[in-house]
Amino acid sequence: SDLPKNEYCTLSQVVTLCQNLTQGILEDARVAGITDRVDSLKQDTDGWWEIILSDREERIKVKSVYICTGSTAKEYQLPISIPHTIISLKTSLAPSKLPNVISPETPVAVVGNSHSAILILKALYEMDIHEPIKRRKVIHYARSQFKYAEERDGWILFDNTGLKGAARSFAQCVLDTENQKWEGYTRVCHNEEFKQALIQVSQSLSGAERVAVMPATGFQRSPMPSITLADNVYFDQYTLDYDNCTACITAGREKIPGVFGFGIACPER
């Protein structure tokens, strides 16, 4: 009830909502909550699925399975060799943690043009405005121009990839203007430009200093449990996929009956 109806909410507010919903579901007498890791699924001759857990010996059989394993940040490798430290996306998106891992003079390279990348830049900018004496060098490697979500007649252009909310406002007001307002910030769009900018900033390093690299280059699906069909045909996590129209988990062209993907790892088309 405290959320503004015509504005985007923060990720922390989304987390709170999800936690409250999860707690409410677990309190329902019809729900059996189990905390464990699912190693594999095994189908019996009647088409039911046995869920094999890591730390429990109990047998759980269900008719349908929804795989909601989520996604993790993609690994990133710098295109050249310079002294650097990779800062995880989880840390980069936590403004309260950044002062503990980078100093006011630490040069930074932010890679990506996504919502996450802009929020990282916003956090760095807000750190810098409180350090008026030292201005860090920030290289932003983005291979395309900013995209902004646009409200249309009943639909949203660039709904999935366009910037919204706080990220949109920051990009428009601070980064994407003719009179760019952030001293020390440089945006490059080509790999060779990025390499040259990294070389230049690395030449100013002294002693044990390193460039802080903060990649925000997207997510990859977390591993799915392996699946064994009733006829003993086995599929490991590397052969499984999903149909983005029906949500069915697939192996090649074959749909696995009764097993579906849901959430960020298996987005709807």
PDB file of C-alpha atoms in Angstrom:
ATOM      1  CA  SER A   1       0.000   0.000   0.000  1.00  0.00           C
ATOM      2  CA  ASP A   2       3.014   2.314   0.470  1.00  0.00           C
ATOM      3  CA  LEU A   3       4.249   1.800  -3.096  1.00  0.00           C
ATOM      4  CA  PRO A   4       3.620   4.623  -5.588  1.00  0.00           C
ATOM      5  CA  LYS A   5       1.058   3.410  -8.119  1.00  0.00           C
ATOM      6  CA  ASN A   6       2.484   5.156 -11.187  1.00  0.00           C
ATOM      7  CA  GLU A   7       6.204   4.608 -10.597  1.00  0.00           C
ATOM      8  CA  TYR A   8       8.606   1.673 -10.735  1.00  0.00           C
ATOM      9  CA  CYS A   9       9.571   0.101  -7.421  1.00  0.00           C
ATOM     10  CA  THR A  10      13.084  -0.798  -6.254  1.00  0.00           C
ATOM     11  CA  LEU A  11      14.555  -4.295  -6.343  1.00  0.00           C
ATOM     12  CA  SER A  12      14.569  -4.383  -2.540  1.00  0.00           C
ATOM     13  CA  GLN A  13      10.809  -3.864  -2.553  1.00  0.00           C
ATOM     14  CA  VAL A  14      10.418  -6.738  -5.009  1.00  0.00           C
ATOM     15  CA  VAL A  15      12.527  -8.948  -2.735  1.00  0.00           C
ATOM     16  CA  THR A  16      10.346  -8.086   0.259  1.00  0.00           C
ATOM     17  CA  LEU A  17       7.214  -8.936  -1.719  1.00  0.00           C
ATOM     18  CA  CYS A  18       8.649 -12.297  -2.828  1.00  0.00           C
ATOM     19  CA  GLN A  19       9.702 -13.138   0.732  1.00  0.00           C
ATOM     20  CA  ASN A  20       6.244 -12.337   2.061  1.00  0.00           C
ATOM     21  CA  LEU A  21       4.557 -14.385  -0.653  1.00  0.00           C
ATOM     22  CA  THR A  22       6.877 -17.340  -0.027  1.00  0.00           C
ATOM     23  CA  GLN A  23       6.242 -17.211   3.712  1.00  0.00           C
ATOM     24  CA  GLY A  24       2.501 -17.085   3.120  1.00  0.00           C
ATOM     25  CA  ILE A  25       2.614 -20.100   0.800  1.00  0.00           C
ATOM     26  CA  LEU A  26       4.667 -22.120   3.304  1.00  0.00           C
ATOM     27  CA  GLU A  27       2.123 -21.386   6.023  1.00  0.00           C
ATOM     28  CA  ASP A  28      -0.635 -22.989   3.951  1.00  0.00           C
ATOM     29  CA  ALA A  29      -1.492 -26.447   5.311  1.00  0.00           C
ATOM     30  CA  ARG A  30      -1.661 -27.828   1.761  1.00  0.00           C
ATOM     31  CA  VAL A  31       2.016 -26.988   1.121  1.00  0.00           C
ATOM     32  CA  ALA A  32       4.973 -29.111   2.252  1.00  0.00           C
ATOM     33  CA  GLY A  33       8.092 -26.945   2.263  1.00  0.00           C
ATOM     34  CA  ILE A  34      11.456 -28.698   1.846  1.00  0.00           C
ATOM     35  CA  THR A  35      14.847 -26.990   1.759  1.00  0.00           C
ATOM     36  CA  ASP A  36      17.373 -29.030  -0.200  1.00  0.00           C
ATOM     37  CA  ARG A  37      19.046 -29.345  -3.584  1.00  0.00           C
ATOM     38  CA  VAL A  38      17.385 -31.397  -6.305  1.00  0.00           C
ATOM     39  CA  ASP A  39      19.979 -33.648  -7.953  1.00  0.00           C
ATOM     40  CA  SER A  40      17.778 -35.410 -10.490  1.00  0.00           C
ATOM     41  CA  LEU A  41      14.290 -36.379 -11.614  1.00  0.00           C
ATOM     42  CA  LYS A  42      13.328 -39.966 -12.392  1.00  0.00           C
ATOM     43  CA  GLN A  43      10.140 -40.948 -14.189  1.00  0.00           C
ATOM     44  CA  ASP A  44       8.270 -44.147 -13.323  1.00  0.00           C
ATOM     45  CA  THR A  45       6.181 -46.290 -15.668  1.00  0.00           C
ATOM     46  CA  ASP A  46       3.002 -44.440 -14.659  1.00  0.00           C
ATOM     47  CA  GLY A  47       4.436 -41.079 -15.698  1.00  0.00           C
ATOM     48  CA  TRP A  48       5.009 -39.774 -12.148  1.00  0.00           C
ATOM     49  CA  TRP A  49       8.273 -38.110 -11.201  1.00  0.00           C
ATOM     50  CA  GLU A  50      10.499 -39.051  -8.292  1.00  0.00           C
ATOM     51  CA  ILE A  51      12.542 -36.139  -6.986  1.00  0.00           C
ATOM     52  CA  ILE A  52      16.036 -37.178  -5.878  1.00  0.00           C
ATOM     53  CA  LEU A  53      17.388 -34.822  -3.196  1.00  0.00           C
ATOM     54  CA  SER A  54      20.985 -34.298  -2.107  1.00  0.00           C
ATOM     55  CA  ASP A  55      20.664 -34.607   1.658  1.00  0.00           C
ATOM     56  CA  ARG A  56      17.396 -36.464   2.228  1.00  0.00           C
ATOM     57  CA  GLU A  57      16.540 -40.094   1.663  1.00  0.00           C
ATOM     58  CA  GLU A  58      12.791 -39.604   1.624  1.00  0.00           C
ATOM     59  CA  ARG A  59      11.015 -40.387  -1.646  1.00  0.00           C
ATOM     60  CA  ILE A  60       8.944 -37.591  -3.134  1.00  0.00           C
ATOM     61  CA  LYS A  61       6.671 -38.370  -6.082  1.00  0.00           C
ATOM     62  CA  VAL A  62       4.734 -35.772  -8.034  1.00  0.00           C
ATOM     63  CA  LYS A  63       2.776 -35.612 -11.277  1.00  0.00           C
ATOM     64  CA  SER A  64       4.261 -32.310 -12.491  1.00  0.00           C
ATOM     65  CA  VAL A  65       7.537 -30.506 -11.881  1.00  0.00           C
ATOM     66  CA  TYR A  66       8.238 -26.791 -12.404  1.00  0.00           C
ATOM     67  CA  ILE A  67      11.951 -26.038 -12.640  1.00  0.00           C
ATOM     68  CA  CYS A  68      12.614 -22.523 -11.306  1.00  0.00           C
ATOM     69  CA  THR A  69      16.371 -22.703 -10.776  1.00  0.00           C
ATOM     70  CA  GLY A  70      17.004 -19.072 -11.686  1.00  0.00           C
ATOM     71  CA  SER A  71      20.093 -17.623 -13.346  1.00  0.00           C
ATOM     72  CA  THR A  72      23.547 -16.447 -12.343  1.00  0.00           C
ATOM     73  CA  ALA A  73      25.710 -13.639 -13.686  1.00  0.00           C
ATOM     74  CA  LYS A  74      27.835 -14.591 -16.679  1.00  0.00           C
ATOM     75  CA  GLU A  75      31.560 -14.873 -16.120  1.00  0.00           C
ATOM     76  CA  TYR A  76      33.670 -12.206 -17.789  1.00  0.00           C
ATOM     77  CA  GLN A  77      37.263 -12.104 -18.962  1.00  0.00           C
ATOM     78  CA  LEU A  78      39.064  -8.841 -19.678  1.00  0.00           C
ATOM     79  CA  PRO A  79      40.264  -8.633 -23.324  1.00  0.00           C
ATOM     80  CA  ILE A  80      43.791  -7.557 -22.336  1.00  0.00           C
ATOM     81  CA  SER A  81      46.220  -8.320 -19.525  1.00  0.00           C
ATOM     82  CA  ILE A  82      46.473  -5.513 -16.967  1.00  0.00           C
ATOM     83  CA  PRO A  83      46.451  -5.535 -13.155  1.00  0.00           C
ATOM     84  CA  HIS A  84      42.762  -5.853 -12.292  1.00  0.00           C
ATOM     85  CA  THR A  85      40.226  -7.285  -9.893  1.00  0.00           C
ATOM     86  CA  ILE A  86      36.820  -8.593 -10.958  1.00  0.00           C
ATOM     87  CA  ILE A  87      34.050  -7.328  -8.673  1.00  0.00           C
ATOM     88  CA  SER A  88      31.051  -9.664  -8.636  1.00  0.00           C
ATOM     89  CA  LEU A  89      27.686  -8.386  -9.813  1.00  0.00           C
ATOM     90  CA  LYS A  90      26.222  -9.136  -6.389  1.00  0.00           C
ATOM     91  CA  THR A  91      28.754  -6.833  -4.714  1.00  0.00           C
ATOM     92  CA  SER A  92      28.581  -4.225  -7.461  1.00  0.00           C
ATOM     93  CA  LEU A  93      24.814  -3.882  -7.000  1.00  0.00           C
ATOM     94  CA  ALA A  94      25.169  -3.321  -3.240  1.00  0.00           C
ATOM     95  CA  PRO A  95      26.121   0.373  -2.788  1.00  0.00           C
ATOM     96  CA  SER A  96      26.779  -0.143   0.921  1.00  0.00           C
ATOM     97  CA  LYS A  97      29.512  -2.699   0.120  1.00  0.00           C
ATOM     98  CA  LEU A  98      31.350  -0.760  -2.576  1.00  0.00           C
ATOM     99  CA  PRO A  99      33.393   1.505  -0.238  1.00  0.00           C
ATOM    100  CA  ASN A 100      34.809  -1.672   1.335  1.00  0.00           C
ATOM    101  CA  VAL A 101      36.160  -3.026  -1.961  1.00  0.00           C
ATOM    102  CA  ILE A 102      37.185   0.092  -3.925  1.00  0.00           C
ATOM    103  CA  SER A 103      38.789   3.303  -2.702  1.00  0.00           C
ATOM    104  CA  PRO A 104      37.873   6.798  -3.979  1.00  0.00           C
ATOM    105  CA  GLU A 105      40.847   6.807  -6.345  1.00  0.00           C
ATOM    106  CA  THR A 106      40.432   3.248  -7.704  1.00  0.00           C
ATOM    107  CA  PRO A 107      39.911   3.316 -11.487  1.00  0.00           C
ATOM    108  CA  VAL A 108      36.854   1.343 -12.551  1.00  0.00           C
ATOM    109  CA  ALA A 109      35.715  -0.357 -15.748  1.00  0.00           C
ATOM    110  CA  VAL A 110      31.990  -1.094 -15.980  1.00  0.00           C
ATOM    111  CA  VAL A 111      31.085  -3.496 -18.779  1.00  0.00           C
ATOM    112  CA  GLY A 112      27.555  -3.630 -20.164  1.00  0.00           C
ATOM    113  CA  ASN A 113      24.600  -1.468 -21.069  1.00  0.00           C
ATOM    114  CA  SER A 114      21.917  -3.221 -19.056  1.00  0.00           C
ATOM    115  CA  HIS A 115      19.753  -2.027 -16.199  1.00  0.00           C
ATOM    116  CA  SER A 116      22.298  -3.562 -13.801  1.00  0.00           C
ATOM    117  CA  ALA A 117      25.213  -1.711 -15.421  1.00  0.00           C
ATOM    118  CA  ILE A 118      23.450   1.644 -15.081  1.00  0.00           C
ATOM    119  CA  LEU A 119      22.641   0.985 -11.412  1.00  0.00           C
ATOM    120  CA  ILE A 120      26.327   0.209 -10.809  1.00  0.00           C
ATOM    121  CA  LEU A 121      27.312   3.484 -12.462  1.00  0.00           C
ATOM    122  CA  LYS A 122      24.708   5.308 -10.381  1.00  0.00           C
ATOM    123  CA  ALA A 123      26.213   3.882  -7.179  1.00  0.00           C
ATOM    124  CA  LEU A 124      29.728   4.916  -8.266  1.00  0.00           C
ATOM    125  CA  TYR A 125      28.529   8.401  -9.148  1.00  0.00           C
ATOM    126  CA  GLU A 126      26.887   8.820  -5.758  1.00  0.00           C
ATOM    127  CA  MET A 127      30.114   7.672  -4.085  1.00  0.00           C
ATOM    128  CA  ASP A 128      32.129  10.192  -6.093  1.00  0.00           C
ATOM    129  CA  ILE A 129      29.980  13.212  -5.322  1.00  0.00           C
ATOM    130  CA  HIS A 130      30.840  12.674  -1.651  1.00  0.00           C
ATOM    131  CA  GLU A 131      34.578  12.663  -2.479  1.00  0.00           C
ATOM    132  CA  PRO A 132      35.105  16.112  -4.045  1.00  0.00           C
ATOM    133  CA  ILE A 133      38.881  16.048  -3.863  1.00  0.00           C
ATOM    134  CA  LYS A 134      39.616  12.814  -5.700  1.00  0.00           C
ATOM    135  CA  ARG A 135      37.882  11.931  -8.945  1.00  0.00           C
ATOM    136  CA  ARG A 136      38.194   8.351 -10.071  1.00  0.00           C
ATOM    137  CA  LYS A 137      38.505   7.326 -13.724  1.00  0.00           C
ATOM    138  CA  VAL A 138      35.429   5.372 -14.850  1.00  0.00           C
ATOM    139  CA  ILE A 139      35.439   3.579 -18.197  1.00  0.00           C
ATOM    140  CA  HIS A 140      32.040   2.418 -19.376  1.00  0.00           C
ATOM    141  CA  TYR A 141      32.168  -0.149 -22.163  1.00  0.00           C
ATOM    142  CA  ALA A 142      28.757  -0.314 -23.850  1.00  0.00           C
ATOM    143  CA  ARG A 143      28.506  -1.729 -27.367  1.00  0.00           C
ATOM    144  CA  SER A 144      25.252   0.087 -28.137  1.00  0.00           C
ATOM    145  CA  GLN A 145      23.463   3.305 -27.288  1.00  0.00           C
ATOM    146  CA  PHE A 146      21.086   3.476 -24.339  1.00  0.00           C
ATOM    147  CA  LYS A 147      17.597   2.101 -24.915  1.00  0.00           C
ATOM    148  CA  TYR A 148      14.657   3.439 -22.950  1.00  0.00           C
ATOM    149  CA  ALA A 149      11.372   1.624 -22.413  1.00  0.00           C
ATOM    150  CA  GLU A 150       8.552   3.558 -24.049  1.00  0.00           C
ATOM    151  CA  GLU A 151       4.876   3.380 -23.126  1.00  0.00           C
ATOM    152  CA  ARG A 152       2.759   2.779 -26.219  1.00  0.00           C
ATOM    153  CA  ASP A 153      -0.956   2.163 -26.669  1.00  0.00           C
ATOM    154  CA  GLY A 154      -1.402  -0.832 -24.384  1.00  0.00           C
ATOM    155  CA  TRP A 155       2.156  -2.123 -24.703  1.00  0.00           C
ATOM    156  CA  ILE A 156       5.751  -1.132 -23.948  1.00  0.00           C
ATOM    157  CA  LEU A 157       8.480  -0.758 -26.567  1.00  0.00           C
ATOM    158  CA  PHE A 158      11.775  -2.283 -25.344  1.00  0.00           C
ATOM    159  CA  ASP A 159       9.939  -3.693 -22.325  1.00  0.00           C
ATOM    160  CA  ASN A 160      12.627  -6.319 -21.619  1.00  0.00           C
ATOM    161  CA  THR A 161      15.771  -4.437 -22.636  1.00  0.00           C
ATOM    162  CA  GLY A 162      14.896  -0.763 -22.174  1.00  0.00           C
ATOM    163  CA  LEU A 163      15.911   1.246 -19.115  1.00  0.00           C
ATOM    164  CA  LYS A 164      13.183   2.068 -16.608  1.00  0.00           C
ATOM    165  CA  GLY A 165      12.757   3.816 -13.286  1.00  0.00           C
ATOM    166  CA  ALA A 166      15.851   5.028 -11.445  1.00  0.00           C
ATOM    167  CA  ALA A 167      18.229   3.598 -14.059  1.00  0.00           C
ATOM    168  CA  ARG A 168      16.425   5.481 -16.832  1.00  0.00           C
ATOM    169  CA  SER A 169      16.431   8.779 -14.917  1.00  0.00           C
ATOM    170  CA  PHE A 170      20.120   8.510 -14.072  1.00  0.00           C
ATOM    171  CA  ALA A 171      21.157   7.623 -17.617  1.00  0.00           C
ATOM    172  CA  GLN A 172      19.143  10.460 -19.119  1.00  0.00           C
ATOM    173  CA  CYS A 173      20.178  13.103 -16.596  1.00  0.00           C
ATOM    174  CA  VAL A 174      23.843  12.230 -15.999  1.00  0.00           C
ATOM    175  CA  LEU A 175      25.193   9.967 -18.748  1.00  0.00           C
ATOM    176  CA  ASP A 176      23.189  10.387 -21.936  1.00  0.00           C
ATOM    177  CA  THR A 177      23.408  14.146 -22.394  1.00  0.00           C
ATOM    178  CA  GLU A 178      25.442  16.510 -24.539  1.00  0.00           C
ATOM    179  CA  ASN A 179      26.701  18.185 -21.388  1.00  0.00           C
ATOM    180  CA  GLN A 180      27.803  15.039 -19.601  1.00  0.00           C
ATOM    181  CA  LYS A 181      27.912  15.836 -15.885  1.00  0.00           C
ATOM    182  CA  TRP A 182      30.318  13.261 -14.454  1.00  0.00           C
ATOM    183  CA  GLU A 183      33.968  14.184 -14.311  1.00  0.00           C
ATOM    184  CA  GLY A 184      36.149  11.157 -14.984  1.00  0.00           C
ATOM    185  CA  TYR A 185      33.453   9.198 -16.829  1.00  0.00           C
ATOM    186  CA  THR A 186      34.156   7.948 -20.351  1.00  0.00           C
ATOM    187  CA  ARG A 187      31.881   5.765 -22.477  1.00  0.00           C
ATOM    188  CA  VAL A 188      33.365   3.647 -25.271  1.00  0.00           C
ATOM    189  CA  CYS A 189      31.450   1.511 -27.744  1.00  0.00           C
ATOM    190  CA  HIS A 190      34.118  -0.542 -29.523  1.00  0.00           C
ATOM    191  CA  ASN A 191      36.429  -3.262 -28.254  1.00  0.00           C
ATOM    192  CA  GLU A 192      39.613  -1.552 -29.500  1.00  0.00           C
ATOM    193  CA  GLU A 193      38.575   1.713 -27.814  1.00  0.00           C
ATOM    194  CA  PHE A 194      38.009  -0.227 -24.607  1.00  0.00           C
ATOM    195  CA  LYS A 195      41.443  -1.834 -24.805  1.00  0.00           C
ATOM    196  CA  GLN A 196      43.130   1.516 -25.378  1.00  0.00           C
ATOM    197  CA  ALA A 197      41.247   3.106 -22.473  1.00  0.00           C
ATOM    198  CA  LEU A 198      42.276   0.230 -20.191  1.00  0.00           C
ATOM    199  CA  ILE A 199      45.918   0.522 -21.251  1.00  0.00           C
ATOM    200  CA  GLN A 200      45.874   4.258 -20.623  1.00  0.00           C
ATOM    201  CA  VAL A 201      44.326   3.964 -17.164  1.00  0.00           C
ATOM    202  CA  SER A 202      46.635   1.069 -16.212  1.00  0.00           C
ATOM    203  CA  GLN A 203      49.681   3.259 -16.935  1.00  0.00           C
ATOM    204  CA  SER A 204      48.606   5.547 -14.104  1.00  0.00           C
ATOM    205  CA  LEU A 205      48.512   2.710 -11.564  1.00  0.00           C
ATOM    206  CA  SER A 206      51.113   2.725  -8.822  1.00  0.00           C
ATOM    207  CA  GLY A 207      52.309   0.069  -6.425  1.00  0.00           C
ATOM    208  CA  ALA A 208      49.674  -2.567  -5.774  1.00  0.00           C
ATOM    209  CA  GLU A 209      46.847  -0.619  -7.409  1.00  0.00           C
ATOM    210  CA  ARG A 210      44.518  -2.518  -9.722  1.00  0.00           C
ATOM    211  CA  VAL A 211      41.649  -1.600 -11.999  1.00  0.00           C
ATOM    212  CA  ALA A 212      38.280  -2.667 -10.562  1.00  0.00           C
ATOM    213  CA  VAL A 213      36.327  -4.414 -13.313  1.00  0.00           C
ATOM    214  CA  MET A 214      32.561  -4.589 -12.771  1.00  0.00           C
ATOM    215  CA  PRO A 215      30.896  -6.715 -15.464  1.00  0.00           C
ATOM    216  CA  ALA A 216      27.134  -6.572 -16.018  1.00  0.00           C
ATOM    217  CA  THR A 217      26.982  -8.638 -19.186  1.00  0.00           C
ATOM    218  CA  GLY A 218      23.845 -10.644 -18.570  1.00  0.00           C
ATOM    219  CA  PHE A 219      22.828 -13.888 -16.946  1.00  0.00           C
ATOM    220  CA  GLN A 220      23.042 -17.567 -17.722  1.00  0.00           C
ATOM    221  CA  ARG A 221      20.629 -20.280 -16.644  1.00  0.00           C
ATOM    222  CA  SER A 222      21.572 -22.112 -13.470  1.00  0.00           C
ATOM    223  CA  PRO A 223      22.027 -25.890 -13.894  1.00  0.00           C
ATOM    224  CA  MET A 224      18.875 -27.974 -14.140  1.00  0.00           C
ATOM    225  CA  PRO A 225      18.594 -31.379 -12.474  1.00  0.00           C
ATOM    226  CA  SER A 226      19.304 -34.339 -14.718  1.00  0.00           C
ATOM    227  CA  ILE A 227      16.314 -36.316 -15.972  1.00  0.00           C
ATOM    228  CA  THR A 228      15.811 -40.059 -16.488  1.00  0.00           C
ATOM    229  CA  LEU A 229      12.722 -41.184 -18.392  1.00  0.00           C
ATOM    230  CA  ALA A 230      10.747 -44.337 -17.680  1.00  0.00           C
ATOM    231  CA  ASP A 231      12.572 -46.188 -20.485  1.00  0.00           C
ATOM    232  CA  ASN A 232      15.910 -45.271 -18.814  1.00  0.00           C
ATOM    233  CA  VAL A 233      16.823 -42.621 -21.400  1.00  0.00           C
ATOM    234  CA  TYR A 234      19.042 -40.153 -19.534  1.00  0.00           C
ATOM    235  CA  PHE A 235      19.452 -36.413 -20.108  1.00  0.00           C
ATOM    236  CA  ASP A 236      22.041 -34.371 -18.246  1.00  0.00           C
ATOM    237  CA  GLN A 237      21.820 -30.610 -17.616  1.00  0.00           C
ATOM    238  CA  TYR A 238      23.756 -29.839 -20.803  1.00  0.00           C
ATOM    239  CA  THR A 239      21.246 -31.540 -23.103  1.00  0.00           C
ATOM    240  CA  LEU A 240      18.142 -29.973 -21.529  1.00  0.00           C
ATOM    241  CA  ASP A 241      16.447 -26.852 -22.825  1.00  0.00           C
ATOM    242  CA  TYR A 242      12.936 -25.424 -22.825  1.00  0.00           C
ATOM    243  CA  ASP A 243      10.236 -24.332 -25.254  1.00  0.00           C
ATOM    244  CA  ASN A 244       9.605 -20.630 -24.724  1.00  0.00           C
ATOM    245  CA  CYS A 245       6.067 -20.888 -26.110  1.00  0.00           C
ATOM    246  CA  THR A 246       4.773 -23.845 -24.056  1.00  0.00           C
ATOM    247  CA  ALA A 247       7.247 -23.733 -21.103  1.00  0.00           C
ATOM    248  CA  CYS A 248       7.922 -27.473 -21.582  1.00  0.00           C
ATOM    249  CA  ILE A 249      11.407 -28.681 -20.748  1.00  0.00           C
ATOM    250  CA  THR A 250      12.924 -30.261 -23.849  1.00  0.00           C
ATOM    251  CA  ALA A 251      15.771 -32.537 -24.870  1.00  0.00           C
ATOM    252  CA  GLY A 252      16.498 -31.914 -28.525  1.00  0.00           C
ATOM    253  CA  ARG A 253      13.101 -31.850 -30.197  1.00  0.00           C
ATOM    254  CA  GLU A 254      11.507 -34.048 -27.542  1.00  0.00           C
ATOM    255  CA  LYS A 255       9.306 -32.493 -24.870  1.00  0.00           C
ATOM    256  CA  ILE A 256       9.682 -33.989 -21.414  1.00  0.00           C
ATOM    257  CA  PRO A 257       6.104 -34.749 -20.231  1.00  0.00           C
ATOM    258  CA  GLY A 258       5.091 -33.111 -16.981  1.00  0.00           C
ATOM    259  CA  VAL A 259       8.277 -31.036 -16.561  1.00  0.00           C
ATOM    260  CA  PHE A 260       8.147 -27.286 -17.136  1.00  0.00           C
ATOM    261  CA  GLY A 261      10.480 -24.296 -16.853  1.00  0.00           C
ATOM    262  CA  PHE A 262       9.492 -21.049 -15.181  1.00  0.00           C
ATOM    263  CA  GLY A 263      11.069 -17.772 -14.117  1.00  0.00           C
ATOM    264  CA  ILE A 264      14.144 -15.858 -15.253  1.00  0.00           C
ATOM    265  CA  ALA A 265      15.913 -19.033 -16.442  1.00  0.00           C
ATOM    266  CA  CYS A 266      13.030 -19.925 -18.748  1.00  0.00           C
ATOM    267  CA  PRO A 267      11.408 -16.681 -19.891  1.00  0.00           C
ATOM    268  CA  GLU A 268       8.208 -16.693 -21.912  1.00  0.00           C
ATOM    269  CA  ARG A 269       8.499 -15.619 -25.521  1.00  0.00           C
TER     270      ARG A 269
END
